[in-house]
Amino acid sequence: MSEKKTYYITTPIYYPSAKLHIGHTYCTTIADSLARFHRLRGDDVFFLTGSDEHGQKIQRAAEAKGMTPIQYVDEIVALFRQLWRELNISNDDFIRTTERRHEKVVQALMQRSYDNGDIYKSQYEGWYCTPCETFWPENKLPDGKHVCPDCGRELELVKEESYFLKMNKYAERWLRFIEENPDFIQPESRRNEMIAFVKSGLEDLCVSRTSFDWGIKVPWDPKHVVYVWFDALANYLTAIGYGSDTEQFEKFWPADLHLVGKEIVRFHTIIWPIMLMSCGLPLPKKVFGHGWLIVDGTKMSKSLGNVVDPLPLIERYGADALRYYLLKEIRLGQDGNFSLPSFINRINSDLANDLGNLLQRTLAMVEKYEGGVVAAATVRTGVDDELAAVAAKTAELFAAQMDEMKVNDALNELWAFVRRTNKYIDETTPWVLAKEPTQAERLQSVLYNLVEALRMIAVMISPFMPQSAANMWQQLGLHDFDAVRLDDVQTWGAYPAGTAVQKGAALFPRYDLKEEIAEDKEEAAAPVCPAAKEPVKAEITIDQFGETDLRVAKVIACEKVPKTAKLMKLQLDLATEKRQVVSGIAKYYKPEELIGRHVILVTNLKPTKLCGVDSAGMILAASDGNDHLQVVFVDGMAPGSRVR
Ligand code: MSP
């Protein structure tokens, strides 16, 4: 096989200005599938996502809620992490632009550009779109209208002292680079748009703001904060150790792929390369602008009330079903539509009927005819050769298409193989062979071939549906799924004969379309979680409540309790004393997500032992009864503070 390579892939870092919706899920799912595919290839992968937390938009949103910006973003970022966990996103890092490591990088880059003579001070007077955090020079506004060409909202007139980056100085070099690297911007239509944009004249870019302060300070002039896009784009350097871990940085930079939505291609292909040129750093290898996910034919928007929350979908239909639908239904680069009926139909036809059924039928026959143990294939016929040839061709095309990011084509190829394997059952009719004692070896061979095809399918669906692939692997009686590589689908016949299968529940349940639609409407009308339906407890007096001593405590250390699925051991600092508590939150948080956070502790609860570990108190968490849990964080408050 080809030699081991590095592969650095990023999604945009999302604004924590609202909850993430199914459109955000789309980008992250594609990136995750590509990252998983490259790991399968044996590449050394770094997959990055995160949150973009500074800027005027966030500051205003926090103010509107009466919160500090950091309190506001902390809450939303916890939800981001929960979503990615539930969707099985395999990111290697989650970067927050409010982290100290990032601040250092942004300041170093700013300083480098400044020292290179590319940043100067002036006055910005012009138009700004706060929701998009974009400056709009008059010459880029069609018909002189003061609405944002990207989102259509009213622009604000901004007048303030700012630093500017000399964009135009790099325009020629940029055009040369694009000519020499025709694959840098993809798809091609976006590339042409960007060339036209640069050719129409590049204005210098305002890279600092002085009218608010929620941002990273300009190192030589701290009354300015760095423009949020300059800050955000630098995340791609921070996460791999720019300025702190040279070995890792040099290993992964330049990035192989920045996957972004079409409306932010301009930032990634014009502003970002020019920032890098100004700092003397190599440019990323590729920026791909994907299309948008629209819902029932319309763009999602809060005012239309058609924003689809991915969490309930994951809860009801499973992460893999949603991942499959998004990847299969939408052609990368084009807009695609989400509708509940088409989602349900896909689950029923492709997942439950084609794939789930193939596994169920095959394993049921292995159990029924072979006592659950797969024997070797000793009798080979033309139809077997054909199946093996289709398998080999599928493996080849799958790898080639994934290498070219043709995710839909790869999935189509794979499903053609799934259907071909189902057809093989109809052609070989194992139930007829089973009645004929002279056909015992032929029956064994047919069943072996089916199991072998399923083994290959499990490997190839793993980038798209990691849980189902692991489940198939287990049902096929195989081990060490994490060690599976693309090499494992290069040879037909690698399934070890003599293996006992472990038939389990159906991979995908089938849904009744009408019932699902009715249920969806009901839920939309009354979105009540199970916990809300529990009756309120008997009344108590304020004095009774006052007997509960609630304090703010800082998590200083944290680890899972070994051999338990749920328990986490936390060391807490209450300012005047330290405590150890055990809490049933291990399913919902990783230790590193809790360390440093301020939580609420019930301090006067009788100490106890949980699974043999001492616990002196209890931390508060909210739970909706639907397997969603969130610890109550009070990060701005000093340890020891009272909560009443
Ligand atoms: N914070 C910036 C990105 C900075 S990257 C250095 C930002 N954030 S965002 O939260 O507004 O959008 C993040 C990504 O989500 C963008 O790539 C955007 O295209 C994508 N999507 C938002 N809505 C979408 C759909 N409906 N469909 C598909 N993706 C869309 O921009």
XYZ file of C-alpha atoms and ligand atoms in Angstrom:
675
model
C 0.000 0.000 0.000
C 0.975 3.638 -0.292
C 3.317 5.158 2.288
C 1.993 6.712 5.536
C 1.111 10.357 5.148
C -0.075 13.107 7.402
C -3.545 14.536 6.904
C -4.658 17.754 8.586
C -8.341 18.545 8.130
C -10.404 21.322 9.696
C -14.018 22.461 9.907
C -14.768 26.135 10.499
C -14.884 27.063 14.155
C -18.511 27.804 14.940
C -19.918 30.961 16.513
C -21.467 30.209 19.881
C -24.110 32.829 19.213
C -26.888 30.282 18.972
C -27.410 26.556 19.173
C -25.872 24.507 16.419
C -28.364 23.256 13.850
C -28.405 20.479 11.322
C -26.503 22.645 8.782
C -23.473 22.786 11.083
C -23.819 19.054 11.596
C -23.507 18.584 7.845
C -20.037 20.162 7.573
C -18.694 18.392 10.639
C -20.021 15.011 9.480
C -18.294 15.295 6.107
C -15.045 16.300 7.777
C -15.352 13.453 10.247
C -15.903 10.899 7.479
C -12.854 12.145 5.615
C -10.767 12.084 8.791
C -11.916 8.550 9.557
C -11.233 7.470 5.976
C -7.665 8.778 6.189
C -7.130 6.988 9.491
C -8.379 3.845 7.771
C -5.817 4.506 5.059
C -3.176 4.494 7.788
C -2.499 8.226 7.611
C -1.462 10.229 10.632
C -4.566 12.415 10.963
C -5.219 15.638 12.835
C -8.880 16.636 12.717
C -9.806 19.978 14.212
C -13.024 21.730 15.096
C -13.850 24.346 17.714
C -15.586 27.599 18.595
C -15.109 31.192 17.479
C -15.877 33.149 20.623
C -14.813 36.775 20.265
C -16.299 39.779 18.496
C -19.077 42.283 18.665
C -21.835 39.805 17.856
C -21.016 37.633 20.881
C -20.516 40.618 23.151
C -23.949 41.957 22.214
C -25.634 38.571 22.589
C -24.132 38.165 26.067
C -25.202 41.677 27.078
C -28.729 40.970 25.907
C -28.818 38.010 28.288
C -27.271 39.950 31.167
C -24.201 37.732 31.153
C -20.488 38.280 30.731
C -19.275 37.104 27.306
C -17.292 34.239 28.815
C -20.250 33.003 30.871
C -22.371 33.161 27.765
C -19.973 31.262 25.506
C -19.072 28.658 28.149
C -22.674 27.488 28.253
C -23.078 27.222 24.508
C -19.702 25.616 23.926
C -20.669 22.845 26.372
C -23.623 22.130 24.067
C -21.334 22.050 21.008
C -19.173 19.449 22.684
C -22.220 17.413 23.612
C -23.484 17.459 20.033
C -20.150 16.346 18.599
C -19.906 13.600 21.180
C -23.375 12.322 20.360
C -22.690 12.429 16.642
C -19.460 10.445 17.155
C -17.248 13.167 15.796
C -13.648 12.017 16.132
C -11.914 15.396 16.362
C -8.378 15.311 17.741
C -8.719 18.737 19.293
C -11.451 21.254 20.042
C -10.100 24.766 19.978
C -11.681 27.716 21.716
C -10.459 31.122 20.635
C -10.698 32.311 24.240
C -7.881 29.956 25.252
C -4.540 31.437 26.271
C -2.657 29.287 23.728
C -4.661 30.948 20.957
C -4.256 34.482 22.249
C -0.471 34.044 22.077
C -0.619 32.867 18.458
C -2.918 35.658 17.292
C -0.693 38.270 18.915
C 2.435 36.695 17.419
C 0.910 36.726 13.913
C -0.305 40.290 14.245
C 3.136 41.362 15.435
C 4.820 39.525 12.577
C 2.669 41.252 9.954
C 3.222 44.570 11.675
C 6.988 44.061 11.810
C 6.909 43.190 8.107
C 5.391 46.584 7.440
C 1.998 45.194 6.366
C -0.151 46.752 9.091
C -0.764 50.476 9.507
C -3.062 52.655 11.618
C -5.877 54.687 10.105
C -9.558 55.414 10.493
C -12.262 53.015 9.287
C -15.383 54.632 8.047
C -17.679 52.277 6.261
C -20.157 49.457 6.379
C -20.155 46.443 8.663
C -22.355 43.355 8.978
C -22.272 42.341 12.642
C -24.008 38.951 12.229
C -21.376 37.968 9.621
C -18.622 40.062 11.255
C -17.716 41.408 7.806
C -16.522 44.791 6.534
C -18.136 45.767 3.247
C -16.402 48.374 1.119
C -18.793 50.460 -0.950
C -17.468 48.981 -4.231
C -18.536 45.467 -3.198
C -22.139 46.465 -2.492
C -24.355 45.799 -5.502
C -26.451 48.812 -6.540
C -25.020 50.759 -3.597
C -27.557 49.083 -1.249
C -26.507 48.946 2.391
C -27.514 45.365 3.040
C -25.081 42.492 3.510
C -24.481 40.721 0.172
C -24.017 37.447 2.116
C -26.927 37.370 4.578
C -29.185 40.153 3.337
C -29.335 41.975 6.685
C -28.955 45.732 7.205
C -25.364 46.959 7.437
C -24.158 49.296 10.195
C -22.112 52.400 9.534
C -18.908 52.091 11.542
C -16.439 54.876 12.226
C -13.437 54.128 14.408
C -9.671 54.101 14.647
C -8.380 50.801 13.271
C -5.315 49.004 12.019
C -5.349 47.868 8.391
C -3.682 44.941 6.625
C -2.229 45.758 3.205
C -4.266 43.307 1.158
C -3.669 44.897 -2.171
C 0.099 44.528 -1.814
C -0.435 40.756 -2.168
C -3.089 40.698 -4.904
C -0.645 39.872 -7.736
C 1.069 37.179 -5.705
C -2.321 35.739 -4.792
C -3.406 35.563 -8.444
C -0.123 33.850 -9.360
C -0.579 31.345 -6.558
C -4.107 30.497 -7.710
C -2.888 30.027 -11.256
C -0.080 27.731 -10.136
C -2.335 25.806 -7.737
C -5.549 25.267 -9.660
C -6.874 22.817 -7.042
C -6.470 25.198 -4.114
C -10.060 26.476 -4.263
C -12.757 23.928 -4.919
C -15.243 23.481 -6.445
C -14.163 25.331 -9.556
C -17.169 27.675 -9.584
C -16.043 29.121 -6.243
C -12.527 29.500 -7.573
C -13.799 31.609 -10.459
C -15.852 33.762 -8.086
C -12.786 34.443 -5.941
C -10.604 35.346 -8.899
C -13.263 37.801 -10.076
C -13.464 39.264 -6.553
C -9.714 39.888 -6.368
C -9.537 41.219 -9.913
C -12.250 43.756 -9.114
C -9.796 45.378 -6.658
C -8.792 44.476 -3.119
C -9.264 47.044 -0.374
C -6.963 46.932 2.629
C -8.606 45.012 5.462
C -9.477 46.468 8.819
C -7.850 44.081 11.333
C -8.624 45.752 14.652
C -11.595 47.350 16.398
C -11.814 49.989 19.112
C -15.562 50.385 19.686
C -15.849 47.302 21.961
C -13.381 45.173 23.893
C -14.388 41.488 23.636
C -11.351 40.194 21.787
C -7.620 39.671 21.809
C -5.615 42.814 22.418
C -3.350 44.121 19.660
C 0.077 43.510 21.219
C 1.582 46.950 20.635
C -1.640 48.938 21.121
C -3.965 47.321 23.699
C -6.816 49.737 23.217
C -7.476 47.821 19.989
C -8.858 44.282 19.831
C -8.001 42.053 16.887
C -10.711 41.750 14.195
C -12.598 38.517 14.868
C -11.844 36.909 11.482
C -8.083 37.533 11.822
C -8.381 35.979 15.276
C -10.551 33.051 14.119
C -8.536 32.019 11.069
C -5.401 31.753 13.177
C -7.018 28.838 15.069
C -5.783 26.499 12.355
C -2.205 27.303 13.383
C -2.765 27.359 17.147
C -4.183 23.871 17.440
C -1.199 22.162 15.850
C 1.295 24.040 17.985
C 2.453 27.129 16.088
C 5.048 28.776 18.322
C 4.775 26.097 20.996
C 5.332 22.674 19.417
C 7.478 23.112 16.335
C 7.735 19.416 15.621
C 3.976 18.928 15.501
C 3.461 22.186 13.645
C 5.899 21.219 10.927
C 4.369 17.778 10.728
C 0.854 19.062 9.995
C 1.227 22.481 8.401
C 0.252 23.284 5.679
C -3.232 21.884 6.256
C -4.472 19.404 3.679
C -8.042 20.633 3.745
C -10.106 23.448 5.174
C -13.699 22.364 4.673
C -16.006 25.390 4.887
C -19.466 26.562 3.878
C -19.754 28.474 0.614
C -20.372 31.872 2.243
C -17.034 31.842 4.060
C -14.874 30.685 1.150
C -13.768 34.290 0.614
C -12.297 34.560 4.131
C -10.466 31.272 3.717
C -9.173 31.776 0.205
C -8.369 35.494 0.122
C -7.930 36.908 3.634
C -6.329 33.784 5.134
C -3.725 33.248 2.367
C -2.784 36.925 2.480
C -2.412 36.803 6.277
C -0.133 33.800 5.838
C 1.858 35.446 3.046
C 2.346 38.482 5.210
C 3.631 36.268 8.043
C 5.891 34.284 5.699
C 4.029 31.001 6.242
C 3.064 28.367 3.642
C -0.529 28.323 2.413
C -2.958 25.432 3.021
C -3.263 22.874 0.248
C -6.988 23.066 -0.332
C -10.129 24.947 0.653
C -13.394 23.265 -0.268
C -16.610 25.291 -0.158
C -19.587 23.021 0.423
C -23.206 23.938 -0.224
C -25.930 24.613 2.293
C -28.450 22.349 3.812
C -31.889 23.785 3.397
C -35.001 22.502 5.100
C -38.161 21.586 3.220
C -36.912 23.772 0.397
C -36.216 26.903 2.461
C -33.084 28.316 4.126
C -33.160 27.717 7.881
C -33.885 30.789 9.936
C -35.094 31.515 13.444
C -37.788 33.839 12.171
C -39.231 31.157 9.876
C -39.117 28.687 12.754
C -37.672 25.941 10.529
C -34.326 25.471 12.283
C -33.782 21.735 12.699
C -32.107 20.685 15.934
C -29.922 17.620 15.302
C -30.023 16.313 18.903
C -33.632 15.033 18.885
C -32.987 13.413 15.493
C -29.904 11.651 16.840
C -31.827 10.582 19.894
C -34.696 9.111 17.950
C -32.992 7.707 14.850
C -29.375 7.321 15.932
C -26.221 9.193 14.953
C -25.386 6.837 12.098
C -28.743 7.236 10.381
C -28.354 11.021 10.407
C -24.742 10.835 9.262
C -25.663 8.502 6.408
C -28.555 10.667 5.277
C -26.511 13.875 5.220
C -23.650 12.295 3.319
C -25.801 10.403 0.857
C -28.538 12.900 0.159
C -26.410 15.955 -0.562
C -23.830 16.210 -3.297
C -20.750 17.861 -1.867
C -20.481 21.370 -3.239
C -24.178 21.709 -3.994
C -27.079 22.752 -1.768
C -29.212 19.922 -0.461
C -32.581 19.578 1.152
C -33.525 18.009 4.470
C -37.028 16.716 4.979
C -38.274 14.237 7.548
C -40.048 12.007 4.970
C -36.945 11.650 2.807
C -34.878 10.916 5.939
C -37.285 8.177 7.073
C -37.446 6.724 3.566
C -33.659 6.517 3.389
C -33.447 4.780 6.746
C -36.079 2.256 5.712
C -34.793 1.536 2.228
C -30.993 1.840 2.383
C -30.276 1.077 6.011
C -32.981 -1.261 7.291
C -33.816 -3.069 4.022
C -30.554 -3.171 2.093
C -27.865 -3.323 4.754
C -29.629 -4.380 7.946
C -31.496 -7.142 6.203
C -28.384 -8.486 4.519
C -26.657 -8.886 7.862
C -29.723 -10.366 9.593
C -30.496 -12.865 6.839
C -26.896 -13.992 6.526
C -26.300 -14.474 10.223
C -29.668 -16.181 10.693
C -28.684 -18.686 7.974
C -25.242 -19.255 9.510
C -26.964 -20.010 12.795
C -29.658 -22.175 11.286
C -27.582 -24.203 8.834
C -24.083 -24.166 10.357
C -24.699 -23.929 14.092
C -23.393 -20.352 14.082
C -19.860 -21.155 12.857
C -18.665 -20.017 9.433
C -16.871 -22.802 7.554
C -14.284 -22.265 4.786
C -15.331 -21.798 1.143
C -14.272 -24.885 -0.762
C -16.616 -24.902 -3.754
C -16.290 -21.906 -6.041
C -18.570 -21.051 -8.969
C -18.899 -18.247 -11.491
C -21.303 -16.253 -9.374
C -18.774 -16.315 -6.512
C -16.076 -15.020 -8.845
C -18.388 -12.259 -9.900
C -19.142 -11.266 -6.290
C -15.440 -11.262 -5.432
C -14.699 -9.154 -8.522
C -17.392 -6.613 -7.581
C -15.937 -6.510 -4.054
C -12.444 -5.785 -5.378
C -13.719 -3.119 -7.762
C -15.784 -1.520 -4.983
C -12.764 -1.371 -2.668
C -10.715 0.268 -5.415
C -13.364 2.816 -6.383
C -14.253 3.542 -2.761
C -10.647 4.508 -1.978
C -10.235 6.526 -5.168
C -13.485 8.430 -4.629
C -12.813 9.179 -0.992
C -9.355 10.416 -1.936
C -11.085 12.890 -4.235
C -13.694 13.768 -1.576
C -16.480 12.287 -3.699
C -18.342 11.082 -0.663
C -21.662 10.537 -2.461
C -20.031 8.510 -5.209
C -18.196 6.370 -2.659
C -21.482 5.688 -0.857
C -23.282 4.896 -4.111
C -20.545 2.442 -5.040
C -20.791 0.797 -1.656
C -24.546 0.470 -1.816
C -24.309 -1.066 -5.277
C -22.132 -3.719 -3.633
C -24.610 -4.169 -0.757
C -27.398 -4.701 -3.309
C -25.210 -7.024 -5.382
C -24.618 -9.120 -2.276
C -28.355 -9.270 -1.563
C -28.832 -10.440 -5.135
C -26.206 -13.141 -4.539
C -28.502 -14.619 -1.879
C -31.362 -14.792 -4.382
C -29.063 -16.325 -7.000
C -27.554 -18.976 -4.741
C -30.742 -19.764 -2.734
C -29.058 -21.161 0.407
C -32.434 -22.437 1.717
C -32.641 -24.760 -1.307
C -29.021 -25.919 -0.850
C -29.775 -26.656 2.819
C -32.314 -29.277 1.813
C -29.786 -31.182 -0.273
C -27.138 -33.123 1.726
C -24.851 -33.307 -1.337
C -24.763 -29.498 -1.390
C -23.400 -29.107 2.163
C -20.024 -27.759 1.005
C -21.595 -25.476 -1.531
C -23.874 -24.083 1.190
C -20.854 -23.480 3.443
C -19.094 -21.685 0.601
C -22.086 -19.464 -0.138
C -22.408 -18.490 3.511
C -18.681 -17.841 3.742
C -18.884 -15.507 0.745
C -21.773 -13.610 2.269
C -19.959 -13.148 5.554
C -16.839 -12.083 3.689
C -18.789 -9.494 1.711
C -20.258 -8.188 4.970
C -16.788 -7.958 6.482
C -15.676 -5.762 3.590
C -18.820 -3.650 3.823
C -18.244 -3.107 7.562
C -14.746 -1.777 6.866
C -15.883 0.535 4.102
C -18.908 1.989 5.913
C -16.823 2.735 8.997
C -15.921 6.324 8.010
C -19.605 7.134 7.517
C -21.313 5.026 10.179
C -18.714 4.137 12.788
C -21.107 2.678 15.353
C -22.923 0.429 12.887
C -19.630 -0.736 11.394
C -18.338 -1.714 14.849
C -21.649 -3.410 15.582
C -21.451 -5.408 12.328
C -17.873 -6.373 13.143
C -18.955 -7.731 16.472
C -21.936 -9.610 15.046
C -19.620 -11.162 12.475
C -17.628 -12.525 15.419
C -14.569 -10.393 14.640
C -12.295 -8.504 17.066
C -9.998 -5.483 17.194
C -12.169 -3.238 15.098
C -9.992 -0.243 15.954
C -7.055 -1.892 14.228
C -8.924 -2.306 10.920
C -7.280 -0.618 7.925
C -8.017 -0.156 4.248
C -5.492 -2.924 3.558
C -8.053 -5.302 5.045
C -10.310 -4.912 2.007
C -7.574 -5.567 -0.532
C -7.886 -9.351 -0.368
C -11.039 -11.375 -0.819
C -11.144 -14.266 1.633
C -9.614 -12.669 4.715
C -12.541 -13.620 6.978
C -11.129 -16.329 9.268
C -12.997 -19.582 8.630
C -14.092 -21.317 11.822
C -15.305 -18.068 13.423
C -18.517 -18.160 15.470
C -20.879 -15.292 14.594
C -22.639 -13.309 17.338
C -25.996 -12.372 15.861
C -27.488 -9.389 17.664
C -30.407 -6.998 17.290
C -31.276 -5.497 13.890
C -28.799 -2.822 12.851
C -31.507 -0.333 11.939
C -35.164 -0.348 12.962
C -37.772 0.341 10.298
C -40.114 3.305 10.833
C -43.670 3.992 9.861
C -43.550 7.215 7.887
C -47.035 8.402 8.882
C -46.412 7.756 12.559
C -43.084 9.568 12.475
C -44.602 12.615 10.831
C -47.479 12.662 13.314
C -45.075 12.301 16.236
C -42.869 15.075 14.877
C -45.857 17.409 14.706
C -46.904 16.469 18.208
C -43.435 17.126 19.557
C -43.222 20.443 17.780
C -46.526 21.426 19.356
C -45.549 20.313 22.845
C -41.808 19.947 23.255
C -41.905 18.494 26.783
C -39.028 16.338 27.981
C -39.708 13.270 30.188
C -38.270 14.962 33.293
C -40.770 17.789 32.942
C -43.565 15.238 33.205
C -42.425 14.039 36.629
C -44.642 15.514 39.371
C -43.219 18.364 41.436
C -42.172 17.177 44.911
C -44.034 18.057 48.129
C -43.733 21.644 49.318
C -40.969 22.612 51.782
C -40.346 25.809 53.745
C -37.531 28.222 53.066
C -35.958 27.112 56.332
C -35.992 23.513 55.205
C -34.334 24.506 51.943
C -31.851 26.608 53.913
C -30.559 23.476 55.562
C -28.943 22.497 52.286
C -25.469 24.021 52.120
C -24.660 24.833 48.496
C -21.229 26.214 47.598
C -19.221 27.038 44.503
C -16.286 24.644 44.094
C -13.511 24.555 41.524
C -12.677 21.228 39.874
C -8.926 20.793 40.317
C -8.570 17.175 39.247
C -10.838 14.622 37.729
C -10.702 11.015 36.540
C -13.047 8.177 35.672
C -13.568 5.576 38.393
C -11.994 2.440 36.882
C -14.301 -0.423 35.920
C -17.440 1.729 36.050
C -19.264 3.222 33.081
C -20.845 6.167 34.850
C -18.704 7.333 37.731
C -16.267 10.212 37.727
C -14.053 11.077 40.720
C -13.588 14.825 41.181
C -11.233 16.733 43.478
C -12.785 20.048 44.434
C -11.396 23.243 45.888
C -13.779 25.155 48.173
C -11.163 27.820 49.091
C -11.057 26.778 52.771
C -10.948 23.045 52.204
C -10.634 20.378 49.515
C -13.197 17.637 48.865
C -13.444 14.447 46.866
C -16.801 13.582 45.332
C -17.963 10.830 43.028
C -20.580 11.741 40.446
C -22.461 9.747 37.799
C -21.435 11.984 34.911
C -18.664 9.999 33.213
C -20.893 9.223 30.231
C -21.382 12.898 29.493
C -18.006 14.538 30.114
C -14.339 13.883 29.607
C -12.136 14.789 32.600
C -10.437 17.585 30.637
C -13.793 19.243 30.026
C -14.341 19.635 33.758
C -10.948 20.578 35.121
C -10.858 24.288 35.926
C -14.669 24.642 35.840
C -16.646 25.994 38.808
C -19.531 23.796 39.884
C -22.127 23.788 42.665
C -21.536 21.371 45.530
C -24.027 20.156 48.149
C -21.490 20.298 50.980
C -23.497 18.980 53.940
C -24.624 15.725 52.386
C -23.689 12.687 54.500
C -20.436 11.218 53.094
C -20.758 7.853 51.394
C -18.799 5.356 49.299
C -19.646 4.731 45.651
C -18.087 1.580 44.182
C -15.616 1.678 47.061
C -14.594 5.322 46.487
C -15.244 7.986 49.157
C -17.618 10.753 48.180
C -18.137 13.813 50.380
C -20.972 15.732 48.737
C -22.730 15.940 45.418
C -22.407 18.282 42.441
C -25.507 19.676 40.761
C -26.486 18.761 37.219
C -29.604 19.138 35.089
C -31.103 16.110 33.382
C -34.074 16.008 31.033
C -34.796 12.304 31.478
C -33.835 11.760 27.837
C -30.234 10.918 28.551
C -29.139 14.530 28.327
C -27.243 15.853 31.250
C -25.439 19.082 31.924
C -23.476 19.980 35.018
C -24.414 23.396 36.400
C -21.401 25.639 35.849
C -20.809 28.956 37.637
C -17.405 29.791 36.229
C -17.272 33.443 37.148
C -17.862 32.797 40.884
C -15.140 32.435 43.537
C -14.779 28.995 45.161
C -16.581 28.903 48.520
C -19.339 31.317 47.383
C -22.769 30.442 48.731
C -25.587 29.420 46.394
C -29.133 30.039 47.609
N -17.074 31.543 12.937
C -17.133 31.561 11.527
C -16.105 30.627 10.924
C -14.688 30.922 11.310
S -13.599 29.734 10.644
C -12.079 30.380 10.921
C -18.528 31.143 11.063
N -19.252 30.477 11.945
S -20.767 29.966 11.707
O -21.127 29.291 12.923
O -21.587 31.051 11.303
O -20.727 28.990 10.514
C -19.867 27.888 10.528
C -20.080 27.012 9.337
O -21.399 26.457 9.348
C -19.909 27.713 7.998
O -19.057 26.963 7.180
C -21.310 27.706 7.438
O -21.343 27.635 6.037
C -21.869 26.443 8.045
N -23.317 26.441 7.976
C -24.188 27.247 8.655
N -25.443 26.979 8.188
C -25.400 26.026 7.232
C -26.328 25.269 6.538
N -27.620 25.489 6.624
N -25.869 24.242 5.755
C -24.550 23.907 5.710
N -23.650 24.591 6.358
C -24.004 25.806 6.924
O -18.876 31.396 9.929
